[in-house]
PDB file of C-alpha atoms in Angstrom:
ATOM      1  CA  UNK M   1     -22.414  23.565 -15.390  1.00 34.00           C
ATOM      2  CA  UNK M   2     -20.735  20.184 -16.128  1.00 39.00           C
ATOM      3  CA  UNK M   3     -18.703  18.489 -13.420  1.00 44.00           C
ATOM      4  CA  UNK M   4     -15.733  18.033 -15.754  1.00 42.00           C
ATOM      5  CA  UNK M   5     -14.339  19.395 -18.972  1.00 39.00           C
ATOM      6  CA  UNK M   6     -13.538  17.815 -22.326  1.00 36.00           C
ATOM      7  CA  UNK M   7     -15.401  15.282 -24.424  1.00 32.00           C
ATOM      8  CA  UNK M   8     -13.161  12.249 -24.833  1.00 37.00           C
ATOM      9  CA  UNK M   9     -12.391   9.237 -22.658  1.00 40.00           C
ATOM     10  CA  UNK M  10      -8.747  10.114 -22.018  1.00 43.00           C
ATOM     11  CA  UNK M  11      -5.693   7.964 -22.499  1.00 44.00           C
ATOM     12  CA  UNK M  12      -5.518   7.895 -26.299  1.00 37.00           C
ATOM     13  CA  UNK M  13      -6.594   4.260 -26.660  1.00 35.00           C
ATOM     14  CA  UNK M  14      -8.861   4.441 -29.675  1.00 34.00           C
ATOM     15  CA  UNK M  15      -9.406   1.460 -31.939  1.00 37.00           C
ATOM     16  CA  UNK M  16      -9.533  -1.206 -29.244  1.00 44.00           C
ATOM     17  CA  UNK M  17     -12.424  -3.374 -28.106  1.00 47.00           C
ATOM     18  CA  UNK M  18     -15.299  -1.374 -26.659  1.00 49.00           C
ATOM     19  CA  UNK M  19     -18.385  -2.193 -24.623  1.00 48.00           C
ATOM     20  CA  UNK M  20     -22.018  -1.385 -25.270  1.00 40.00           C
ATOM     21  CA  UNK M  21     -21.619   2.170 -23.935  1.00 45.00           C
ATOM     22  CA  UNK M  22     -18.740   2.860 -26.300  1.00 46.00           C
ATOM     23  CA  UNK M  23     -16.078   2.785 -23.590  1.00 59.00           C
ATOM     24  CA  UNK M  24     -13.152   0.392 -23.522  1.00 62.00           C
ATOM     25  CA  UNK M  25     -13.927  -3.003 -22.037  1.00 79.00           C
ATOM     26  CA  UNK M  26     -12.557  -3.062 -18.469  1.00 83.00           C
ATOM     27  CA  UNK M  27     -10.103  -5.894 -19.072  1.00 84.00           C
ATOM     28  CA  UNK M  28      -8.650  -3.974 -22.032  1.00 90.00           C
ATOM     29  CA  UNK M  29      -8.047  -0.576 -20.455  1.00 93.00           C
ATOM     30  CA  UNK M  30      -6.945  -2.060 -17.122  1.00 94.00           C
ATOM     31  CA  UNK M  31      -4.371  -4.323 -18.763  1.00 94.00           C
ATOM     32  CA  UNK M  32      -3.166  -1.510 -20.996  1.00 94.00           C
ATOM     33  CA  UNK M  33      -3.060   0.959 -18.110  1.00 95.00           C
ATOM     34  CA  UNK M  34      -1.154  -1.396 -15.821  1.00 95.00           C
ATOM     35  CA  UNK M  35       1.326  -2.090 -18.632  1.00 95.00           C
ATOM     36  CA  UNK M  36       1.941   1.626 -19.212  1.00 96.00           C
ATOM     37  CA  UNK M  37       2.492   2.180 -15.483  1.00 97.00           C
ATOM     38  CA  UNK M  38       4.924  -0.766 -15.378  1.00 96.00           C
ATOM     39  CA  UNK M  39       6.832   0.729 -18.315  1.00 96.00           C
ATOM     40  CA  UNK M  40       6.943   4.112 -16.579  1.00 97.00           C
ATOM     41  CA  UNK M  41       8.276   2.515 -13.399  1.00 97.00           C
ATOM     42  CA  UNK M  42      10.967   0.660 -15.330  1.00 96.00           C
ATOM     43  CA  UNK M  43      11.978   3.892 -17.077  1.00 95.00           C
ATOM     44  CA  UNK M  44      11.942   6.068 -13.961  1.00 96.00           C
ATOM     45  CA  UNK M  45      13.861   3.554 -11.846  1.00 95.00           C
ATOM     46  CA  UNK M  46      16.593   2.768 -14.345  1.00 87.00           C
ATOM     47  CA  UNK M  47      19.774   4.121 -12.736  1.00 74.00           C
ATOM     48  CA  UNK M  48      22.442   1.453 -12.450  1.00 69.00           C
ATOM     49  CA  UNK M  49      23.876   0.652  -9.028  1.00 60.00           C
ATOM     50  CA  UNK M  50      27.514   1.522  -8.563  1.00 61.00           C
ATOM     51  CA  UNK M  51      28.538  -2.080  -7.921  1.00 68.00           C
ATOM     52  CA  UNK M  52      28.976  -1.476  -4.199  1.00 75.00           C
ATOM     53  CA  UNK M  53      25.281  -1.253  -3.282  1.00 84.00           C
ATOM     54  CA  UNK M  54      22.056  -2.937  -4.329  1.00 92.00           C
ATOM     55  CA  UNK M  55      19.791   0.026  -3.643  1.00 94.00           C
ATOM     56  CA  UNK M  56      18.327   0.504  -7.129  1.00 94.00           C
ATOM     57  CA  UNK M  57      17.996  -3.246  -7.655  1.00 93.00           C
ATOM     58  CA  UNK M  58      16.082  -3.438  -4.389  1.00 94.00           C
ATOM     59  CA  UNK M  59      13.903  -0.470  -5.382  1.00 95.00           C
ATOM     60  CA  UNK M  60      13.003  -2.175  -8.658  1.00 95.00           C
ATOM     61  CA  UNK M  61      12.371  -5.428  -6.806  1.00 95.00           C
ATOM     62  CA  UNK M  62       9.937  -3.624  -4.499  1.00 95.00           C
ATOM     63  CA  UNK M  63       7.993  -2.014  -7.341  1.00 96.00           C
ATOM     64  CA  UNK M  64       8.244  -4.189 -10.457  1.00 94.00           C
ATOM     65  CA  UNK M  65       7.539  -7.662  -9.096  1.00 84.00           C
ATOM     66  CA  UNK M  66       3.761  -8.004  -9.123  1.00 79.00           C
ATOM     67  CA  UNK M  67       0.900  -6.105  -7.584  1.00 84.00           C
ATOM     68  CA  UNK M  68      -2.644  -5.395  -8.786  1.00 89.00           C
ATOM     69  CA  UNK M  69      -1.830  -1.696  -9.450  1.00 95.00           C
ATOM     70  CA  UNK M  70      -5.203  -0.753  -7.976  1.00 95.00           C
ATOM     71  CA  UNK M  71      -4.119   2.740  -6.924  1.00 97.00           C
ATOM     72  CA  UNK M  72      -2.509   3.550 -10.252  1.00 97.00           C
ATOM     73  CA  UNK M  73      -5.591   2.289 -12.088  1.00 97.00           C
ATOM     74  CA  UNK M  74      -7.797   4.487  -9.920  1.00 97.00           C
ATOM     75  CA  UNK M  75      -5.632   7.446 -10.961  1.00 98.00           C
ATOM     76  CA  UNK M  76      -6.048   6.479 -14.615  1.00 97.00           C
ATOM     77  CA  UNK M  77      -9.793   5.974 -14.217  1.00 96.00           C
ATOM     78  CA  UNK M  78     -10.248   9.415 -12.643  1.00 97.00           C
ATOM     79  CA  UNK M  79      -7.976  10.920 -15.262  1.00 96.00           C
ATOM     80  CA  UNK M  80     -10.392   9.707 -17.952  1.00 92.00           C
ATOM     81  CA  UNK M  81     -12.882  12.270 -16.625  1.00 89.00           C
ATOM     82  CA  UNK M  82     -10.481  15.054 -17.494  1.00 84.00           C
ATOM     83  CA  UNK M  83      -9.018  13.817 -20.770  1.00 86.00           C
ATOM     84  CA  UNK M  84      -5.625  13.742 -19.072  1.00 89.00           C
ATOM     85  CA  UNK M  85      -2.928  12.622 -21.575  1.00 91.00           C
ATOM     86  CA  UNK M  86      -1.912   8.993 -21.244  1.00 91.00           C
ATOM     87  CA  UNK M  87       1.796   9.663 -20.659  1.00 92.00           C
ATOM     88  CA  UNK M  88       0.998  12.078 -17.831  1.00 94.00           C
ATOM     89  CA  UNK M  89      -1.302   9.578 -16.143  1.00 96.00           C
ATOM     90  CA  UNK M  90       1.253   6.798 -16.508  1.00 97.00           C
ATOM     91  CA  UNK M  91       3.916   8.831 -14.705  1.00 98.00           C
ATOM     92  CA  UNK M  92       1.484   9.988 -12.000  1.00 98.00           C
ATOM     93  CA  UNK M  93       0.396   6.372 -11.557  1.00 98.00           C
ATOM     94  CA  UNK M  94       4.042   5.304 -11.303  1.00 98.00           C
ATOM     95  CA  UNK M  95       4.638   7.912  -8.583  1.00 98.00           C
ATOM     96  CA  UNK M  96       1.669   6.549  -6.658  1.00 98.00           C
ATOM     97  CA  UNK M  97       2.960   2.987  -7.004  1.00 98.00           C
ATOM     98  CA  UNK M  98       6.407   4.062  -5.769  1.00 98.00           C
ATOM     99  CA  UNK M  99       4.802   5.591  -2.703  1.00 98.00           C
ATOM    100  CA  UNK M 100       2.601   2.546  -2.165  1.00 97.00           C
ATOM    101  CA  UNK M 101       5.668   0.300  -2.410  1.00 96.00           C
ATOM    102  CA  UNK M 102       7.445   2.544   0.111  1.00 97.00           C
ATOM    103  CA  UNK M 103       4.648   2.023   2.632  1.00 95.00           C
ATOM    104  CA  UNK M 104       4.650  -1.741   2.046  1.00 94.00           C
ATOM    105  CA  UNK M 105       8.415  -2.091   2.420  1.00 95.00           C
ATOM    106  CA  UNK M 106       8.353  -0.170   5.681  1.00 95.00           C
ATOM    107  CA  UNK M 107       5.220  -1.947   6.953  1.00 93.00           C
ATOM    108  CA  UNK M 108       6.926  -5.311   6.421  1.00 93.00           C
ATOM    109  CA  UNK M 109       9.971  -4.387   8.530  1.00 94.00           C
ATOM    110  CA  UNK M 110      10.598  -6.343  11.765  1.00 93.00           C
ATOM    111  CA  UNK M 111       9.848  -3.229  13.819  1.00 92.00           C
ATOM    112  CA  UNK M 112       6.457  -2.875  12.116  1.00 90.00           C
ATOM    113  CA  UNK M 113       4.391  -5.830  10.890  1.00 86.00           C
ATOM    114  CA  UNK M 114       7.425  -8.139  10.607  1.00 87.00           C
ATOM    115  CA  UNK M 115       6.333 -10.002   7.479  1.00 88.00           C
ATOM    116  CA  UNK M 116       8.536 -12.227   5.325  1.00 88.00           C
ATOM    117  CA  UNK M 117       6.294 -12.503   2.259  1.00 87.00           C
ATOM    118  CA  UNK M 118       4.912  -9.841  -0.068  1.00 88.00           C
ATOM    119  CA  UNK M 119       3.288 -10.414  -3.495  1.00 81.00           C
ATOM    120  CA  UNK M 120       4.339 -14.041  -3.238  1.00 82.00           C
ATOM    121  CA  UNK M 121       8.045 -13.189  -2.859  1.00 89.00           C
ATOM    122  CA  UNK M 122      10.409 -12.637   0.070  1.00 91.00           C
ATOM    123  CA  UNK M 123       9.981  -9.149   1.478  1.00 94.00           C
ATOM    124  CA  UNK M 124      12.665  -6.583   0.723  1.00 94.00           C
ATOM    125  CA  UNK M 125      14.311  -6.787   4.145  1.00 97.00           C
ATOM    126  CA  UNK M 126      14.480 -10.577   3.876  1.00 95.00           C
ATOM    127  CA  UNK M 127      16.097 -10.491   0.431  1.00 96.00           C
ATOM    128  CA  UNK M 128      18.329  -7.429   0.763  1.00 95.00           C
ATOM    129  CA  UNK M 129      18.668  -6.812   4.493  1.00 95.00           C
ATOM    130  CA  UNK M 130      16.883  -4.504   6.897  1.00 96.00           C
ATOM    131  CA  UNK M 131      19.125  -1.482   6.370  1.00 96.00           C
ATOM    132  CA  UNK M 132      18.675  -1.606   2.598  1.00 96.00           C
ATOM    133  CA  UNK M 133      14.915  -1.993   3.028  1.00 96.00           C
ATOM    134  CA  UNK M 134      14.753   1.193   5.089  1.00 97.00           C
ATOM    135  CA  UNK M 135      16.714   3.038   2.421  1.00 97.00           C
ATOM    136  CA  UNK M 136      14.495   1.583  -0.316  1.00 97.00           C
ATOM    137  CA  UNK M 137      11.432   3.091   1.329  1.00 97.00           C
ATOM    138  CA  UNK M 138      13.169   6.445   1.761  1.00 97.00           C
ATOM    139  CA  UNK M 139      14.400   6.517  -1.825  1.00 97.00           C
ATOM    140  CA  UNK M 140      11.089   5.429  -3.339  1.00 98.00           C
ATOM    141  CA  UNK M 141       9.336   8.258  -1.513  1.00 98.00           C
ATOM    142  CA  UNK M 142      11.867  10.753  -2.875  1.00 97.00           C
ATOM    143  CA  UNK M 143      11.581   9.356  -6.403  1.00 97.00           C
ATOM    144  CA  UNK M 144       7.791   9.586  -6.243  1.00 98.00           C
ATOM    145  CA  UNK M 145       8.001  13.313  -5.542  1.00 98.00           C
ATOM    146  CA  UNK M 146      10.727  13.782  -8.168  1.00 98.00           C
ATOM    147  CA  UNK M 147       8.463  12.116 -10.717  1.00 98.00           C
ATOM    148  CA  UNK M 148       5.597  14.487  -9.935  1.00 98.00           C
ATOM    149  CA  UNK M 149       7.893  17.530  -9.870  1.00 97.00           C
ATOM    150  CA  UNK M 150       9.134  16.627 -13.375  1.00 97.00           C
ATOM    151  CA  UNK M 151       5.704  15.786 -14.760  1.00 96.00           C
ATOM    152  CA  UNK M 152       4.791  17.248 -18.153  1.00 92.00           C
ATOM    153  CA  UNK M 153       2.084  19.462 -16.660  1.00 92.00           C
ATOM    154  CA  UNK M 154       1.602  23.122 -15.684  1.00 93.00           C
ATOM    155  CA  UNK M 155       3.371  24.208 -12.503  1.00 95.00           C
ATOM    156  CA  UNK M 156       0.167  24.696 -10.503  1.00 95.00           C
ATOM    157  CA  UNK M 157      -0.945  21.168 -11.338  1.00 95.00           C
ATOM    158  CA  UNK M 158       2.401  19.709 -10.295  1.00 96.00           C
ATOM    159  CA  UNK M 159       2.264  21.574  -6.985  1.00 97.00           C
ATOM    160  CA  UNK M 160      -1.244  20.266  -6.344  1.00 97.00           C
ATOM    161  CA  UNK M 161      -0.125  16.692  -7.096  1.00 98.00           C
ATOM    162  CA  UNK M 162       2.913  16.894  -4.803  1.00 98.00           C
ATOM    163  CA  UNK M 163       0.765  18.359  -2.026  1.00 98.00           C
ATOM    164  CA  UNK M 164      -1.868  15.647  -2.454  1.00 98.00           C
ATOM    165  CA  UNK M 165       0.602  12.770  -2.286  1.00 98.00           C
ATOM    166  CA  UNK M 166       2.522  14.283   0.622  1.00 98.00           C
ATOM    167  CA  UNK M 167      -0.666  14.725   2.626  1.00 97.00           C
ATOM    168  CA  UNK M 168      -1.662  11.121   1.943  1.00 97.00           C
ATOM    169  CA  UNK M 169       1.475   9.738   3.626  1.00 97.00           C
ATOM    170  CA  UNK M 170       1.825  12.356   6.365  1.00 97.00           C
ATOM    171  CA  UNK M 171       1.051  12.105  10.071  1.00 96.00           C
ATOM    172  CA  UNK M 172      -2.551  12.721   9.032  1.00 95.00           C
ATOM    173  CA  UNK M 173      -2.375   9.920   6.479  1.00 96.00           C
ATOM    174  CA  UNK M 174      -0.502   6.638   6.093  1.00 95.00           C
ATOM    175  CA  UNK M 175       2.249   7.354   8.642  1.00 95.00           C
ATOM    176  CA  UNK M 176      -0.244   8.419  11.293  1.00 95.00           C
ATOM    177  CA  UNK M 177      -2.450   5.453  10.456  1.00 93.00           C
ATOM    178  CA  UNK M 178       0.434   3.033  10.867  1.00 92.00           C
ATOM    179  CA  UNK M 179       1.266   4.593  14.239  1.00 94.00           C
ATOM    180  CA  UNK M 180      -2.368   4.177  15.321  1.00 93.00           C
ATOM    181  CA  UNK M 181      -2.368   0.598  14.014  1.00 91.00           C
ATOM    182  CA  UNK M 182       0.667  -0.269  16.121  1.00 90.00           C
ATOM    183  CA  UNK M 183      -0.833   1.388  19.193  1.00 91.00           C
ATOM    184  CA  UNK M 184      -3.954  -0.814  19.015  1.00 90.00           C
ATOM    185  CA  UNK M 185      -2.174  -4.172  19.173  1.00 87.00           C
ATOM    186  CA  UNK M 186      -3.523  -6.326  21.970  1.00 86.00           C
ATOM    187  CA  UNK M 187      -6.260  -3.850  22.897  1.00 86.00           C
ATOM    188  CA  UNK M 188     -10.048  -4.028  22.818  1.00 86.00           C
ATOM    189  CA  UNK M 189     -11.236  -1.008  20.864  1.00 88.00           C
ATOM    190  CA  UNK M 190     -14.422   0.267  19.306  1.00 91.00           C
ATOM    191  CA  UNK M 191     -15.111  -0.295  15.634  1.00 92.00           C
ATOM    192  CA  UNK M 192     -15.060   3.451  15.006  1.00 93.00           C
ATOM    193  CA  UNK M 193     -11.396   3.606  15.981  1.00 93.00           C
ATOM    194  CA  UNK M 194     -10.506   0.762  13.631  1.00 93.00           C
ATOM    195  CA  UNK M 195     -12.348   2.532  10.817  1.00 94.00           C
ATOM    196  CA  UNK M 196     -10.497   5.783  11.558  1.00 95.00           C
ATOM    197  CA  UNK M 197      -7.174   3.917  11.451  1.00 94.00           C
ATOM    198  CA  UNK M 198      -8.052   2.253   8.144  1.00 94.00           C
ATOM    199  CA  UNK M 199      -9.050   5.583   6.600  1.00 95.00           C
ATOM    200  CA  UNK M 200      -5.611   6.950   7.447  1.00 95.00           C
ATOM    201  CA  UNK M 201      -3.337   3.953   6.953  1.00 92.00           C
ATOM    202  CA  UNK M 202      -4.596   2.796   3.555  1.00 91.00           C
ATOM    203  CA  UNK M 203      -7.595   4.943   2.672  1.00 95.00           C
ATOM    204  CA  UNK M 204      -5.642   8.194   2.417  1.00 96.00           C
ATOM    205  CA  UNK M 205      -3.492   6.914  -0.451  1.00 97.00           C
ATOM    206  CA  UNK M 206      -6.556   5.571  -2.276  1.00 97.00           C
ATOM    207  CA  UNK M 207      -8.199   8.987  -1.914  1.00 98.00           C
ATOM    208  CA  UNK M 208      -5.064  10.684  -3.222  1.00 98.00           C
ATOM    209  CA  UNK M 209      -4.861   8.297  -6.173  1.00 98.00           C
ATOM    210  CA  UNK M 210      -8.355   9.238  -7.334  1.00 98.00           C
ATOM    211  CA  UNK M 211      -7.867  12.950  -6.747  1.00 98.00           C
ATOM    212  CA  UNK M 212      -4.502  12.943  -8.522  1.00 97.00           C
ATOM    213  CA  UNK M 213      -6.031  11.552 -11.693  1.00 96.00           C
ATOM    214  CA  UNK M 214      -8.262  14.624 -11.842  1.00 95.00           C
ATOM    215  CA  UNK M 215      -5.676  17.094 -10.491  1.00 96.00           C
ATOM    216  CA  UNK M 216      -3.387  16.343 -13.428  1.00 95.00           C
ATOM    217  CA  UNK M 217      -5.710  18.485 -15.554  1.00 92.00           C
ATOM    218  CA  UNK M 218      -8.498  20.020 -13.437  1.00 93.00           C
ATOM    219  CA  UNK M 219      -7.911  22.537 -10.664  1.00 91.00           C
ATOM    220  CA  UNK M 220      -9.776  22.028  -7.410  1.00 94.00           C
ATOM    221  CA  UNK M 221     -11.725  25.277  -7.428  1.00 93.00           C
ATOM    222  CA  UNK M 222     -15.278  26.495  -7.021  1.00 94.00           C
ATOM    223  CA  UNK M 223     -16.136  25.576 -10.588  1.00 93.00           C
ATOM    224  CA  UNK M 224     -15.223  21.938  -9.961  1.00 95.00           C
ATOM    225  CA  UNK M 225     -16.293  21.592  -6.318  1.00 96.00           C
ATOM    226  CA  UNK M 226     -19.071  19.121  -7.149  1.00 95.00           C
ATOM    227  CA  UNK M 227     -16.657  16.904  -9.053  1.00 96.00           C
ATOM    228  CA  UNK M 228     -14.212  16.695  -6.168  1.00 96.00           C
ATOM    229  CA  UNK M 229     -17.001  16.071  -3.645  1.00 97.00           C
ATOM    230  CA  UNK M 230     -18.137  13.110  -5.725  1.00 97.00           C
ATOM    231  CA  UNK M 231     -14.588  11.794  -6.120  1.00 98.00           C
ATOM    232  CA  UNK M 232     -13.887  12.159  -2.388  1.00 98.00           C
ATOM    233  CA  UNK M 233     -17.021  10.278  -1.365  1.00 98.00           C
ATOM    234  CA  UNK M 234     -16.201   7.582  -3.926  1.00 98.00           C
ATOM    235  CA  UNK M 235     -12.590   7.175  -2.837  1.00 97.00           C
ATOM    236  CA  UNK M 236     -13.289   7.271   0.895  1.00 97.00           C
ATOM    237  CA  UNK M 237     -15.857   4.480   0.578  1.00 97.00           C
ATOM    238  CA  UNK M 238     -13.732   2.487  -1.854  1.00 97.00           C
ATOM    239  CA  UNK M 239     -10.569   2.855   0.230  1.00 96.00           C
ATOM    240  CA  UNK M 240     -12.268   1.644   3.391  1.00 96.00           C
ATOM    241  CA  UNK M 241     -13.872  -1.239   1.492  1.00 95.00           C
ATOM    242  CA  UNK M 242     -10.454  -2.387   0.252  1.00 94.00           C
ATOM    243  CA  UNK M 243      -9.088  -2.480   3.794  1.00 93.00           C
ATOM    244  CA  UNK M 244     -12.132  -4.345   5.135  1.00 93.00           C
ATOM    245  CA  UNK M 245     -11.647  -6.907   2.356  1.00 91.00           C
ATOM    246  CA  UNK M 246      -7.979  -7.181   3.342  1.00 88.00           C
ATOM    247  CA  UNK M 247      -9.043  -7.814   6.956  1.00 88.00           C
ATOM    248  CA  UNK M 248     -11.390 -10.578   5.802  1.00 90.00           C
ATOM    249  CA  UNK M 249      -8.822 -12.244   3.562  1.00 88.00           C
ATOM    250  CA  UNK M 250      -6.154 -12.141   6.269  1.00 83.00           C
ATOM    251  CA  UNK M 251      -8.499 -14.308   8.347  1.00 84.00           C
ATOM    252  CA  UNK M 252      -9.754 -16.608   5.574  1.00 82.00           C
ATOM    253  CA  UNK M 253      -7.396 -16.799   2.590  1.00 72.00           C
ATOM    254  CA  UNK M 254      -4.156 -18.682   2.005  1.00 74.00           C
ATOM    255  CA  UNK M 255      -0.737 -17.310   1.115  1.00 73.00           C
ATOM    256  CA  UNK M 256      -1.236 -18.012  -2.609  1.00 69.00           C
ATOM    257  CA  UNK M 257      -4.295 -15.750  -2.682  1.00 69.00           C
ATOM    258  CA  UNK M 258      -2.873 -13.055  -0.432  1.00 68.00           C
ATOM    259  CA  UNK M 259       0.683 -13.013  -1.703  1.00 71.00           C
ATOM    260  CA  UNK M 260       1.677 -12.487   1.927  1.00 70.00           C
ATOM    261  CA  UNK M 261       1.510 -14.388   5.195  1.00 72.00           C
ATOM    262  CA  UNK M 262      -2.113 -15.064   6.225  1.00 69.00           C
ATOM    263  CA  UNK M 263      -3.339 -14.848   9.800  1.00 69.00           C
ATOM    264  CA  UNK M 264      -0.902 -12.088  10.730  1.00 74.00           C
ATOM    265  CA  UNK M 265      -3.553  -9.882  12.345  1.00 75.00           C
ATOM    266  CA  UNK M 266      -4.761 -12.587  14.707  1.00 75.00           C
ATOM    267  CA  UNK M 267      -1.228 -13.730  15.511  1.00 75.00           C
ATOM    268  CA  UNK M 268      -0.259 -10.162  16.394  1.00 74.00           C
ATOM    269  CA  UNK M 269      -3.478  -9.623  18.387  1.00 82.00           C
ATOM    270  CA  UNK M 270      -4.333  -6.752  16.079  1.00 82.00           C
ATOM    271  CA  UNK M 271      -8.032  -5.732  16.131  1.00 87.00           C
ATOM    272  CA  UNK M 272      -9.643  -5.454  12.689  1.00 89.00           C
ATOM    273  CA  UNK M 273     -13.110  -4.953  11.275  1.00 90.00           C
ATOM    274  CA  UNK M 274     -13.329  -8.697  10.713  1.00 88.00           C
ATOM    275  CA  UNK M 275     -12.338  -9.593  14.275  1.00 89.00           C
ATOM    276  CA  UNK M 276     -14.676  -7.044  15.857  1.00 91.00           C
ATOM    277  CA  UNK M 277     -17.710  -7.428  13.581  1.00 90.00           C
ATOM    278  CA  UNK M 278     -17.339 -11.037  12.515  1.00 91.00           C
ATOM    279  CA  UNK M 279     -16.693 -12.203   8.974  1.00 90.00           C
ATOM    280  CA  UNK M 280     -20.276 -12.056   7.698  1.00 91.00           C
ATOM    281  CA  UNK M 281     -20.898  -8.552   8.982  1.00 93.00           C
ATOM    282  CA  UNK M 282     -17.539  -7.404   7.614  1.00 92.00           C
ATOM    283  CA  UNK M 283     -18.419  -8.797   4.179  1.00 92.00           C
ATOM    284  CA  UNK M 284     -21.728  -6.955   4.304  1.00 93.00           C
ATOM    285  CA  UNK M 285     -19.960  -3.736   5.282  1.00 94.00           C
ATOM    286  CA  UNK M 286     -17.560  -4.072   2.347  1.00 94.00           C
ATOM    287  CA  UNK M 287     -20.446  -4.567  -0.082  1.00 94.00           C
ATOM    288  CA  UNK M 288     -22.314  -1.567   1.355  1.00 96.00           C
ATOM    289  CA  UNK M 289     -19.214   0.604   1.016  1.00 96.00           C
ATOM    290  CA  UNK M 290     -18.815  -0.406  -2.623  1.00 96.00           C
ATOM    291  CA  UNK M 291     -22.460   0.479  -3.250  1.00 97.00           C
ATOM    292  CA  UNK M 292     -21.961   3.849  -1.560  1.00 98.00           C
ATOM    293  CA  UNK M 293     -18.988   4.513  -3.823  1.00 97.00           C
ATOM    294  CA  UNK M 294     -21.137   3.642  -6.833  1.00 97.00           C
ATOM    295  CA  UNK M 295     -23.837   6.072  -5.721  1.00 97.00           C
ATOM    296  CA  UNK M 296     -21.226   8.785  -5.237  1.00 97.00           C
ATOM    297  CA  UNK M 297     -20.221   8.836  -8.899  1.00 97.00           C
ATOM    298  CA  UNK M 298     -23.742   8.385 -10.317  1.00 96.00           C
ATOM    299  CA  UNK M 299     -24.072  12.171 -10.934  1.00 95.00           C
ATOM    300  CA  UNK M 300     -20.958  12.028 -13.111  1.00 94.00           C
ATOM    301  CA  UNK M 301     -22.753   9.843 -15.651  1.00 93.00           C
ATOM    302  CA  UNK M 302     -21.044   7.619 -18.237  1.00 91.00           C
ATOM    303  CA  UNK M 303     -17.829   9.633 -17.995  1.00 91.00           C
ATOM    304  CA  UNK M 304     -17.166   7.818 -14.710  1.00 95.00           C
ATOM    305  CA  UNK M 305     -17.492   4.385 -16.315  1.00 95.00           C
ATOM    306  CA  UNK M 306     -13.923   3.380 -15.528  1.00 95.00           C
ATOM    307  CA  UNK M 307     -14.309   4.330 -11.871  1.00 96.00           C
ATOM    308  CA  UNK M 308     -17.458   2.171 -11.791  1.00 96.00           C
ATOM    309  CA  UNK M 309     -15.538  -0.699 -13.379  1.00 95.00           C
ATOM    310  CA  UNK M 310     -12.953  -0.502 -10.603  1.00 96.00           C
ATOM    311  CA  UNK M 311     -15.797  -1.081  -8.138  1.00 95.00           C
ATOM    312  CA  UNK M 312     -17.007  -4.045 -10.153  1.00 94.00           C
ATOM    313  CA  UNK M 313     -13.525  -5.545 -10.077  1.00 92.00           C
ATOM    314  CA  UNK M 314     -13.309  -5.128  -6.299  1.00 92.00           C
ATOM    315  CA  UNK M 315     -16.750  -6.654  -5.834  1.00 90.00           C
ATOM    316  CA  UNK M 316     -15.857  -9.652  -8.015  1.00 89.00           C
ATOM    317  CA  UNK M 317     -12.596 -10.125  -6.105  1.00 86.00           C
ATOM    318  CA  UNK M 318     -14.432 -10.118  -2.778  1.00 85.00           C
ATOM    319  CA  UNK M 319     -17.032 -12.624  -3.927  1.00 83.00           C
ATOM    320  CA  UNK M 320     -14.395 -14.902  -5.464  1.00 81.00           C
ATOM    321  CA  UNK M 321     -11.906 -14.986  -2.627  1.00 74.00           C
ATOM    322  CA  UNK M 322     -14.197 -14.400   0.361  1.00 69.00           C
ATOM    323  CA  UNK M 323     -17.568 -15.952  -0.561  1.00 64.00           C
ATOM    324  CA  UNK M 324     -20.431 -16.103   1.890  1.00 59.00           C
ATOM    325  CA  UNK M 325     -20.108 -19.004   4.306  1.00 50.00           C
TER     326      UNK M 325
END
């Protein structure tokens, strides 16, 4: 029995440049996908402020000013396995980016990581004030769920998507991971605890992004158990790799590369994979995790080409910005 259904590549992007395997070249589908997600965000966050508040302007500032759109692209890449319609994936990707922006806005707050720079721009609380930043995070979370609830998809699929995203930011996901992260400041802890924190704080949303691309069209049932096992192994390895890379870059990169203040982890006495393992060992761990993610989707064959290309992009980013010493 196949691990997916359908025969196309999803997304309705025929006629554009294609690679040797017949799939879209990565730079083409990633640019197109990111553009469609940006357009969805602009459309979904279009309500005018009433003149007395800047809430919507601040919400758009938090979501529409830069970002690599990695999580949305993972959703699109997984959606290609299921021939999920492009407009559906764009809105699901926009919901994911709203939720990701919510976590970033709240993480940057003075009571959390207290950062003044995000994506090369002043953080939301610096530009609009702390109270507005808190409301921006709250509203973006609500709008993410509204977007999924209104998605052009069967009811069961929409329920599965809402459940998946909610779980990713729950006490068992990003919120719990942030609480653990704060509790570790200034402490000497084992690597296993750092890894567990990373899997919750950032890895849970990566996992949800991949699963949501498939859940738009494919139910998680016995017939598709093998598919979801492969996607879960892929996303868990990829999500942890992304956070390890972030740990490395916080210790080695400049603000222009990061788009945020470098050296924050060390300044806050926050233990990370890089500080516990050392930079070289952390780089090796990131590369091994990316290879594990690649092995996870090997049984899916060429249909998982876009998921493989996301790994290639991450690997190239690591080697470019954090080369071996």
